[in-house]
Coordinates of N, CA and C in Angstrom, one line a residue:
X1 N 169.1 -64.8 40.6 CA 168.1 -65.4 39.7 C 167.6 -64.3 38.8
X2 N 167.4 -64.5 37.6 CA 167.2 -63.7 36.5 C 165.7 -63.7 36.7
X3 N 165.6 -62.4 36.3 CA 163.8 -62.4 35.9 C 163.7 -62.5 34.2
X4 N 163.0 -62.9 34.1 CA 161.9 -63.2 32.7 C 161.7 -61.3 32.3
X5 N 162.3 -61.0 30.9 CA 161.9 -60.0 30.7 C 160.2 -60.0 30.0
X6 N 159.3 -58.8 30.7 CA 158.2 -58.7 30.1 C 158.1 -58.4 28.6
X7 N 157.1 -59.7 27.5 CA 157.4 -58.9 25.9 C 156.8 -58.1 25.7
X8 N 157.6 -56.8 25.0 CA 157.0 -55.5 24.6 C 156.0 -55.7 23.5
X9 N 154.7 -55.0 24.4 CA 153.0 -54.9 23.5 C 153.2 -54.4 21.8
X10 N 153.1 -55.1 21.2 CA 152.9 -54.8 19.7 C 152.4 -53.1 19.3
X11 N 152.3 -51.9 19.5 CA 151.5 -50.8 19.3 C 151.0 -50.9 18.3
X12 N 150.0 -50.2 18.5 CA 149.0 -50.4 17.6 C 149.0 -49.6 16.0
X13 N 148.8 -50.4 15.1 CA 149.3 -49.5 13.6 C 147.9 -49.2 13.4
X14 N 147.6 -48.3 12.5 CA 146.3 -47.7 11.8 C 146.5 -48.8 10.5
X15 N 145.3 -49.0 10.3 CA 145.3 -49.5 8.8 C 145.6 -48.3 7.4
X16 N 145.6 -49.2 6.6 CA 146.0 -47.8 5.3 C 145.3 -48.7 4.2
X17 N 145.1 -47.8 3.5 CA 144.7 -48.9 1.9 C 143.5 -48.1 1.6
X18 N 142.8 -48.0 0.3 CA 141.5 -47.6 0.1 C 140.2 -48.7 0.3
X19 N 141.1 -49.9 0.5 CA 140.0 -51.0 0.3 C 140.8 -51.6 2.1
X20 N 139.8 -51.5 3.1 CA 140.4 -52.0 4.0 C 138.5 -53.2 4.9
X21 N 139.0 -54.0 4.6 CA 137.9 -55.3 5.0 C 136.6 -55.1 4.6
X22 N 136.7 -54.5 3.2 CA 135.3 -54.8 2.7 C 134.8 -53.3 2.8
X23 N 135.3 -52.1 3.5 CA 135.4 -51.0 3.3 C 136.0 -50.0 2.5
X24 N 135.5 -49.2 1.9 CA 136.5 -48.3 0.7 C 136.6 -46.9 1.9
X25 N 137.6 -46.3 1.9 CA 138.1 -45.5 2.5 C 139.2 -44.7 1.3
X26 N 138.3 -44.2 0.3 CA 138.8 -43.1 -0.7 C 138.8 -42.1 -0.7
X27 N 138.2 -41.2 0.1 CA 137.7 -39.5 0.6 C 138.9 -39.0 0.6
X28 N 140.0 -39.3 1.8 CA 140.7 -38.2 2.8 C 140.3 -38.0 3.6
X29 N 139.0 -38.1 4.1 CA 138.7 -37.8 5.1 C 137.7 -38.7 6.1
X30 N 137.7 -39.0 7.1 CA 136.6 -39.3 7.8 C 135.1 -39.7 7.9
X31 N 135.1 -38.2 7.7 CA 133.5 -37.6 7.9 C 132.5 -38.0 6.2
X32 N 134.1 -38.5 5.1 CA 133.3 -38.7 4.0 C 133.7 -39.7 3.6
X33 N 134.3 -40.8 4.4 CA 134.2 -42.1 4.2 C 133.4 -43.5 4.7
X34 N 132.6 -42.5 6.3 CA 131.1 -42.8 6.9 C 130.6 -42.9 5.6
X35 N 129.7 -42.3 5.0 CA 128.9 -42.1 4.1 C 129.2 -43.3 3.0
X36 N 130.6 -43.7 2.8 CA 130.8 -44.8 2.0 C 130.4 -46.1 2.4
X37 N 130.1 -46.1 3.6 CA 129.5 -47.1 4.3 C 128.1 -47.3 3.7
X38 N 127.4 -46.4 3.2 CA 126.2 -47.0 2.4 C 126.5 -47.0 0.8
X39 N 126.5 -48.8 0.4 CA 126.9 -49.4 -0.9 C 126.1 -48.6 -2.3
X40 N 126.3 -48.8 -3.0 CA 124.9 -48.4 -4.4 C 124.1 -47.5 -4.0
X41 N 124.7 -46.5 -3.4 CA 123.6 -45.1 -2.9 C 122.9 -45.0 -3.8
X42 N 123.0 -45.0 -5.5 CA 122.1 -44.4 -6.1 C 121.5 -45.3 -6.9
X43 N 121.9 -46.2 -6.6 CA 120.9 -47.4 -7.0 C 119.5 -47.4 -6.8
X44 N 118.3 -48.6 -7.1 CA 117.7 -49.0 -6.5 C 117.1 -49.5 -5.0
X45 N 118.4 -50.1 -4.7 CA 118.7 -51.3 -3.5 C 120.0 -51.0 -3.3
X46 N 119.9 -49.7 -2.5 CA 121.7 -49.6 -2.0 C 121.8 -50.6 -0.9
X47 N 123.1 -51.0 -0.4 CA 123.4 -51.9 0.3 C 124.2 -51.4 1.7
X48 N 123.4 -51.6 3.0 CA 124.2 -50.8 4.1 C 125.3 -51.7 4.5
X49 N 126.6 -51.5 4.7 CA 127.6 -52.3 5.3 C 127.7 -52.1 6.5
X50 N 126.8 -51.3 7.1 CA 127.1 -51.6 8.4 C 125.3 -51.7 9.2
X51 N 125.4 -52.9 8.1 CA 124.1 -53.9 9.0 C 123.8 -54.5 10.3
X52 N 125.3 -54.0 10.9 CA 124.8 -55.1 12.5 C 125.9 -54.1 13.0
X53 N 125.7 -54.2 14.3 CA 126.5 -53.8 15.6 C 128.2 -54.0 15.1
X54 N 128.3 -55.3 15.1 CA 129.6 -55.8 14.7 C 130.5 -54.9 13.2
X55 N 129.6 -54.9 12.4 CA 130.2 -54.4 11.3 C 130.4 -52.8 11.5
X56 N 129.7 -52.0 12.7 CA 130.1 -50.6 12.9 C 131.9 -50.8 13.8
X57 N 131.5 -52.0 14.5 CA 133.0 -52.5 15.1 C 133.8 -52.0 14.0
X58 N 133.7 -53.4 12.9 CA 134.8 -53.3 11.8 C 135.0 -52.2 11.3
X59 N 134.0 -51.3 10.8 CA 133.9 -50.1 10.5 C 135.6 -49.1 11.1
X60 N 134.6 -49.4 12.3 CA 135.5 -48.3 13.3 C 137.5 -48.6 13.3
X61 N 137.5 -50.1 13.2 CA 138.8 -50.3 13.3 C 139.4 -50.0 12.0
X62 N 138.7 -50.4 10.8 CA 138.8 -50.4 9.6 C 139.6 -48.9 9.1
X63 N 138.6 -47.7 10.1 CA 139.2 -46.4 10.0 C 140.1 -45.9 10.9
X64 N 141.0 -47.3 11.4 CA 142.3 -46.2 12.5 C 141.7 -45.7 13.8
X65 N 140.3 -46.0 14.1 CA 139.5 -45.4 15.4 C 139.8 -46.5 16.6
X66 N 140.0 -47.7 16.2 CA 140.1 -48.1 17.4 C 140.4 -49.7 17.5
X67 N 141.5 -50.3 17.8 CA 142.7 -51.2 18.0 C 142.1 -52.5 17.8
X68 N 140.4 -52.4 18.4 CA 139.9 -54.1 18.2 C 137.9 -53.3 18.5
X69 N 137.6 -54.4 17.9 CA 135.8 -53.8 18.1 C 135.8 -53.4 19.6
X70 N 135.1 -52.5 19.2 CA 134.5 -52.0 20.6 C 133.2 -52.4 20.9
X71 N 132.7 -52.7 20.1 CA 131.4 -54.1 20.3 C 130.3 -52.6 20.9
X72 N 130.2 -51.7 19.4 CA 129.0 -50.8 19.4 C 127.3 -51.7 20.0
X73 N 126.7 -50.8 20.5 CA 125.3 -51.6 20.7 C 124.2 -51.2 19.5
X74 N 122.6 -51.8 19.9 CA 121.8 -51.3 18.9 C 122.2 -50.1 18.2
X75 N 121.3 -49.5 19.6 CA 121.8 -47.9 19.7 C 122.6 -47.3 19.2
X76 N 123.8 -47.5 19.2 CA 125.0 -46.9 18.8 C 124.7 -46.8 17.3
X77 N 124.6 -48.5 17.1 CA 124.5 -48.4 15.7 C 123.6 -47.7 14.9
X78 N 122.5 -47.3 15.2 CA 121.0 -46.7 14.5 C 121.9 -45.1 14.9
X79 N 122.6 -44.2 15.5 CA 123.2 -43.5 15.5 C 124.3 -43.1 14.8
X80 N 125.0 -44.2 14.8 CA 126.0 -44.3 13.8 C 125.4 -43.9 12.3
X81 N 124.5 -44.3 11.8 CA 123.8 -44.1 10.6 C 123.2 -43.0 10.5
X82 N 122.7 -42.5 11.4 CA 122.0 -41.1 11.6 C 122.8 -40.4 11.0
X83 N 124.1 -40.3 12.0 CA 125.0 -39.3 11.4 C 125.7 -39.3 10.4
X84 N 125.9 -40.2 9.8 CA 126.3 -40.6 8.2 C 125.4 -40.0 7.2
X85 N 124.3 -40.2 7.7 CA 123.5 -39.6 6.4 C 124.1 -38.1 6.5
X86 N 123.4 -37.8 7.7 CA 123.5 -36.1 8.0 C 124.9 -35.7 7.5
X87 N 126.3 -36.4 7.6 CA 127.2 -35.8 7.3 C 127.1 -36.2 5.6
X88 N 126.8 -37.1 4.9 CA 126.5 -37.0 3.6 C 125.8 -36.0 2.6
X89 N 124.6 -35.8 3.6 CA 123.8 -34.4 3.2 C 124.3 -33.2 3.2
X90 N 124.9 -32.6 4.3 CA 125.8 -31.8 4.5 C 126.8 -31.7 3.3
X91 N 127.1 -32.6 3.7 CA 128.6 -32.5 2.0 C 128.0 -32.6 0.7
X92 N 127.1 -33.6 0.3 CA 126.4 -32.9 -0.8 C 125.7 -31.4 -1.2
X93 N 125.6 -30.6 -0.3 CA 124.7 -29.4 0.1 C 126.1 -28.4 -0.2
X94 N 127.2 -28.9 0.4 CA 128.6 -27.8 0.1 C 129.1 -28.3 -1.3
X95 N 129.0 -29.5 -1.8 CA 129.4 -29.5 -3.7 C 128.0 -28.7 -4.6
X96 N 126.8 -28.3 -3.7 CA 126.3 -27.9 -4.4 C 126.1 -26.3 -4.9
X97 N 126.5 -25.9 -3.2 CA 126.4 -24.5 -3.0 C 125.1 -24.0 -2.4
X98 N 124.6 -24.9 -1.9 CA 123.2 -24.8 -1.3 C 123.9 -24.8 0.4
X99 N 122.5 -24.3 1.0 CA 122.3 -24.0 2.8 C 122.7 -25.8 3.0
X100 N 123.0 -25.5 4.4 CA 123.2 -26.8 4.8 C 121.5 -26.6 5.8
X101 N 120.9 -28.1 5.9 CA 119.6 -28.2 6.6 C 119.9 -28.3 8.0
X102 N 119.3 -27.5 8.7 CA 119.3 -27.3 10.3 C 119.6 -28.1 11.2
X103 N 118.7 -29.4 10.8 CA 118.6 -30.9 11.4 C 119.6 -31.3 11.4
X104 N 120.4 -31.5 10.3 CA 121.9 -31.6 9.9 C 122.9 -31.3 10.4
X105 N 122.6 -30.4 10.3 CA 124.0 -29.6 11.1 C 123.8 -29.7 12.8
X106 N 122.8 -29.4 13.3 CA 122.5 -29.8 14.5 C 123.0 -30.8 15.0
X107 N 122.3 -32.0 14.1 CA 123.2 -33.5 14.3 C 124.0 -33.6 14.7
X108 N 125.2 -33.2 13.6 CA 126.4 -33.2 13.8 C 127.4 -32.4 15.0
X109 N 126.8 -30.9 15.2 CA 127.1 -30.3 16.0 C 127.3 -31.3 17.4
X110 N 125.9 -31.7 17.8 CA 126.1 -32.4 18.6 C 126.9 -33.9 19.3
X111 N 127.1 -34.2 17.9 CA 128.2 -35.2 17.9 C 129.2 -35.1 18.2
X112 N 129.8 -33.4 17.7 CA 131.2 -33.2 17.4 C 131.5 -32.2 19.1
X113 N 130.3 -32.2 19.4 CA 130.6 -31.4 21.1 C 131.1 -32.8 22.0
X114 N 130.8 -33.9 21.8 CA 131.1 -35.1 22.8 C 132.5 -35.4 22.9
X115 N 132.6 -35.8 24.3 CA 134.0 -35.9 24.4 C 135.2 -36.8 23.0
X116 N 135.5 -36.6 22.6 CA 136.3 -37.1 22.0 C 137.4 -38.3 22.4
X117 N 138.2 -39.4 22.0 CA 139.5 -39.9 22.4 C 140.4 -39.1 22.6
X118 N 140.8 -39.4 23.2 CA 142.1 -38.1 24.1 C 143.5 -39.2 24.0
X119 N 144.4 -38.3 23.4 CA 145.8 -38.7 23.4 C 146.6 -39.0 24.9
X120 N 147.5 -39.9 25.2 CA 147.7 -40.5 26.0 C 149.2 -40.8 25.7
X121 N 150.9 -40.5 26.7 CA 151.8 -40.9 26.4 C 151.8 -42.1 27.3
X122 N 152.0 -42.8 26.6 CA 151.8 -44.6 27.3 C 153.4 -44.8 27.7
X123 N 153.8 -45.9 28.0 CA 154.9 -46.4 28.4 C 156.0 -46.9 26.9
X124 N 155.2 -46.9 25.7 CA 155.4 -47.0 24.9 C 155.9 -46.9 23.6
X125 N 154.5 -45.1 23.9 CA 154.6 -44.6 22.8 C 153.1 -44.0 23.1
X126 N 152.6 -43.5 22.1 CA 151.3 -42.7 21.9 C 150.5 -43.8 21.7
X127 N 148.9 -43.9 22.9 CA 148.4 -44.5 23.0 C 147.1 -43.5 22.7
X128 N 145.7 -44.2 22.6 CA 144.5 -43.3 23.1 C 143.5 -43.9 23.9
X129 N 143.0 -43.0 24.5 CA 141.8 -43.5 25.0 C 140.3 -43.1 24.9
X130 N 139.4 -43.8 24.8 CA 137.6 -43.5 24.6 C 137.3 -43.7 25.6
X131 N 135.5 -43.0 25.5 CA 134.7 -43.2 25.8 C 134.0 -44.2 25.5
X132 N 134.4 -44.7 24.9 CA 133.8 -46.1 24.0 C 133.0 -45.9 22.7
X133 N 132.7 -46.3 22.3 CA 131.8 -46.2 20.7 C 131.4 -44.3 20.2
X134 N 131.1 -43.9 21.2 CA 130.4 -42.3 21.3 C 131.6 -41.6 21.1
X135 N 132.7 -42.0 21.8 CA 133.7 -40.9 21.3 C 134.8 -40.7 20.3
X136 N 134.2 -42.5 19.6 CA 134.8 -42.7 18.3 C 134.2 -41.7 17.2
X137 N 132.8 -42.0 17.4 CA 131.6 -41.3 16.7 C 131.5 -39.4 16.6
X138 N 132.1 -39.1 18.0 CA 132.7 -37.8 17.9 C 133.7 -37.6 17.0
X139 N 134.5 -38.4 17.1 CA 135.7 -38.1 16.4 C 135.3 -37.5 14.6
X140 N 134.5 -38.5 14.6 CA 134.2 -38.7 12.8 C 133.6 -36.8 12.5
X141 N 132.4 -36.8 13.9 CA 131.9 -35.5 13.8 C 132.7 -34.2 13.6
X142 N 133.9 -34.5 14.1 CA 134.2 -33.3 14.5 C 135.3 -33.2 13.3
X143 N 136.0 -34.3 12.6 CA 136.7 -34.1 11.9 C 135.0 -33.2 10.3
X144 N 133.9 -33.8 10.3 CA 133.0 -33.5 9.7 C 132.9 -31.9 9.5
X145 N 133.0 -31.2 11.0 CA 132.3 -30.1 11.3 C 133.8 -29.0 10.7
X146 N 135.2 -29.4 11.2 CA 136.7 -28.9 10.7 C 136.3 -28.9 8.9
X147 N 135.8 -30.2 8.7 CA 135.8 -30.2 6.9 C 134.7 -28.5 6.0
X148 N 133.4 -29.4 7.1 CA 132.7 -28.2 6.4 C 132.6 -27.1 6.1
X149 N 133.3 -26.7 7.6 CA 133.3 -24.9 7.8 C 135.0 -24.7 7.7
X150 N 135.5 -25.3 7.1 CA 137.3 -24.7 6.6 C 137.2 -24.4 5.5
X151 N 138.7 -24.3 4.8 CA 138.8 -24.1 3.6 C 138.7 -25.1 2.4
X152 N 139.0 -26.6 3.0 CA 138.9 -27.5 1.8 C 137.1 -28.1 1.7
X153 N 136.4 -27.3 2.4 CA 134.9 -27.7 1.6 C 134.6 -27.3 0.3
X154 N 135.4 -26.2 -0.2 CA 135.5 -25.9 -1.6 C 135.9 -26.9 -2.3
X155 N 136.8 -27.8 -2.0 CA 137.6 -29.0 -2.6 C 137.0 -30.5 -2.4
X156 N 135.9 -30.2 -1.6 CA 134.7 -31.9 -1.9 C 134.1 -31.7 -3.4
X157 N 134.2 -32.9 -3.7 CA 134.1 -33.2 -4.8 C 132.8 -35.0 -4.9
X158 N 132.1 -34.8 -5.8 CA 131.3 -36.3 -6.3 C 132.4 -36.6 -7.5
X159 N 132.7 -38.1 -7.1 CA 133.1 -38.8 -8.3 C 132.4 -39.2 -9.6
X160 N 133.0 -38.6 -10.5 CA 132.4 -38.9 -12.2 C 132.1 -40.2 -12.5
X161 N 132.6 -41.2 -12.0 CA 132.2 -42.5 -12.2 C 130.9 -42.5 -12.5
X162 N 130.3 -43.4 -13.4 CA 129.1 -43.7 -13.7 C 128.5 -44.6 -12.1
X163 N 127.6 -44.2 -11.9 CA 126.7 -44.7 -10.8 C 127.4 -45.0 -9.4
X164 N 128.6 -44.0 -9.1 CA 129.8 -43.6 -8.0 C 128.9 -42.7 -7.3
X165 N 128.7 -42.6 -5.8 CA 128.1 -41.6 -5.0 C 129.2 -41.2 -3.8
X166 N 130.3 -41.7 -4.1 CA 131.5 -41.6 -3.5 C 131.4 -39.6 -3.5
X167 N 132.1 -39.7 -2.3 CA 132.6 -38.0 -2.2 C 134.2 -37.7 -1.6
X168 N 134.5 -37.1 -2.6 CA 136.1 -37.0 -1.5 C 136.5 -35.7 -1.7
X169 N 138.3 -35.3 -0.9 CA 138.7 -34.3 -0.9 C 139.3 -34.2 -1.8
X170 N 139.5 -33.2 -2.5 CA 140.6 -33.1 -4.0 C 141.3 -31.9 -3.5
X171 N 142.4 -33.1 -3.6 CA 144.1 -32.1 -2.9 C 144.9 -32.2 -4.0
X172 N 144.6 -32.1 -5.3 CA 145.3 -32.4 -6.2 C 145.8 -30.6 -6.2
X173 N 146.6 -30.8 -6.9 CA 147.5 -29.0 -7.3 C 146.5 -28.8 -8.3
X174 N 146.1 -29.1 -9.2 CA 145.2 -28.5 -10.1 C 144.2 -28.2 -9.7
X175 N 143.6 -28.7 -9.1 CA 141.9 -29.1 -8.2 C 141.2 -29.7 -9.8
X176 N 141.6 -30.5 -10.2 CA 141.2 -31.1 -11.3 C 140.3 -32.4 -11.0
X177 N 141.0 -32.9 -9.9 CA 140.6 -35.0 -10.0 C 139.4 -35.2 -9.9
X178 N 138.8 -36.1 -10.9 CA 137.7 -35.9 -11.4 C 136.8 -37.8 -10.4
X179 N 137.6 -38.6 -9.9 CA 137.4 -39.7 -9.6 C 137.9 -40.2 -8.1
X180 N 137.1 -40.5 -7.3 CA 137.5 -41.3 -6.1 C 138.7 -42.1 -6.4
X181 N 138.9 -42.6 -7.0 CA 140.4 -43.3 -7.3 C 140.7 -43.7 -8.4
X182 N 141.8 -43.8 -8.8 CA 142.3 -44.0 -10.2 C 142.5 -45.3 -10.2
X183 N 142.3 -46.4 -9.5 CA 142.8 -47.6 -9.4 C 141.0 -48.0 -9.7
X184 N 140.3 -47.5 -9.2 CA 138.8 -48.0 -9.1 C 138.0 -47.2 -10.3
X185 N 137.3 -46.2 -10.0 CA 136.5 -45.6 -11.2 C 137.3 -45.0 -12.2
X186 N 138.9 -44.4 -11.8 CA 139.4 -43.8 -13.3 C 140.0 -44.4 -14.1
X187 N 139.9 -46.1 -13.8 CA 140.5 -46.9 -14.7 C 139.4 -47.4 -15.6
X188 N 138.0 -47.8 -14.5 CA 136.8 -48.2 -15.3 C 136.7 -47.0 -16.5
X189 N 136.9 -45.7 -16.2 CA 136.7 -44.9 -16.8 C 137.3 -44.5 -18.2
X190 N 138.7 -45.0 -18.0 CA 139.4 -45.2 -19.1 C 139.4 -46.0 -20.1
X191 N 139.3 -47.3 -19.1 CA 138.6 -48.3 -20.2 C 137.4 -48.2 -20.9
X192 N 136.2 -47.7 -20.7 CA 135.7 -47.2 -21.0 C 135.7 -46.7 -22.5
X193 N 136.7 -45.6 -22.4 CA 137.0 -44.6 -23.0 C 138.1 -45.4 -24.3
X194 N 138.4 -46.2 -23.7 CA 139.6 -46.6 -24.9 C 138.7 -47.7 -26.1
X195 N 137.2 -48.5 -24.8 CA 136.4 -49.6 -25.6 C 135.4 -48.1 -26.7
X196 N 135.2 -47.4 -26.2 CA 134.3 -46.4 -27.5 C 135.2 -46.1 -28.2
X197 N 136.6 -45.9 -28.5 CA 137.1 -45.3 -29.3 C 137.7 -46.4 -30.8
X198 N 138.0 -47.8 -29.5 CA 138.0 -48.5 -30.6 C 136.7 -49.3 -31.5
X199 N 135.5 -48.6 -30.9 CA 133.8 -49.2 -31.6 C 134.0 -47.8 -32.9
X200 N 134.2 -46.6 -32.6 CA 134.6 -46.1 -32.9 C 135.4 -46.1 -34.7
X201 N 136.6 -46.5 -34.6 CA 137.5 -47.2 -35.3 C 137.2 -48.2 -36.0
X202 N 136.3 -48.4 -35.3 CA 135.9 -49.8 -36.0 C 134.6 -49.8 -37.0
X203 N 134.1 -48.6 -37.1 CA 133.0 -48.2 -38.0 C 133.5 -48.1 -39.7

């Protein structure tokens, strides 16, 4: 009698895209795509996307951290935010050339000491495993704390965009790129640029 073969588990893919469920993920990095998580920074009324527990979920999957919500709590969440800012501040403080603040880096330090997800050869293929929410949140830290104090902190950058509080890595060969993405602000930017010239022209 034949056995029934078991179906092999789907593994799990990372998402990709700059726009992934209502998140932009344009940085390069981690530690500076948290921070994208708060909408119209420099607005009046910026807008937090990660308003609830659930949306740090989406968050988390959204960034390749982890396969399905991990169903963050309050807590987690008002944490989650903590360190977003602090790593925001932080990176604005190294595009500026200024000290990074104590509190800040403390923060993060602490984050980025917590156990981490740990790699796992599964039956598979490469699997991982958490601690649950905290050692997603490490992850972000520690990729934060590799950014600030290596070589490509020189290469964070604020996007030119008009009213953009976006911050990313510029890996370009030139170290020229002047825009979180050329599909989003360097096109607004061009058009832009093409509507003055034909007002312009038109004088």
């Amino acid at each position: 009698m034949s056995r029934s073969k078991r179906p092999t588990p789907e593994p799990h893919v990372a998402p990709t895209g700059e726009l992934r469920d209502g998140f932009k993920f344009r940085s390069g990095r981690l530690a500076l795509d948290l921070p994208a998580s708060l909408a119209a920074r420099l607005k009046a009324e910026p807008r937090d996307l990660l308003a609830t527990p659930h949306d740090l979920g989406r968050w988390l999957v959204a960034a390749g951290l982890a396969a399905k919500d991990p169903k963050p709590s309050d807590e987690e969440l008002r944490q989650a935010r903590d360190l977003r800012e602090a790593l925001y501040r932080l990176a604005r403080a190294s595009v500026s050339g200024e000290d990074f603040d104590a509190k800040d880096r403390a923060l993060v330090n602490r984050w980025a000491a917590e156990p981490p997800p740990a790699p796992q050869l599964g039956s598979e293929g490469l699997t991982w495993t958490s601690g649950g929410v905290r050692s997603l949140l490490a992850a972000v830290a520690r990729d934060g704390v590799e950014l600030l104090g290596g070589p490509l902190a020189e290469r964070i950058r604020n996007c030119e965009g008009e009213g953009c509080a976006l911050l990313f890595v510029d890996t370009s060969r030139s170290g020229q790129r002047r825009w979180c993405s050329m599909s989003g602000c360097g096109n607004k930017a061009k058009v832009e640029e093409f509507r003055r010239r034909q007002r312009e022209d038109g004088r």
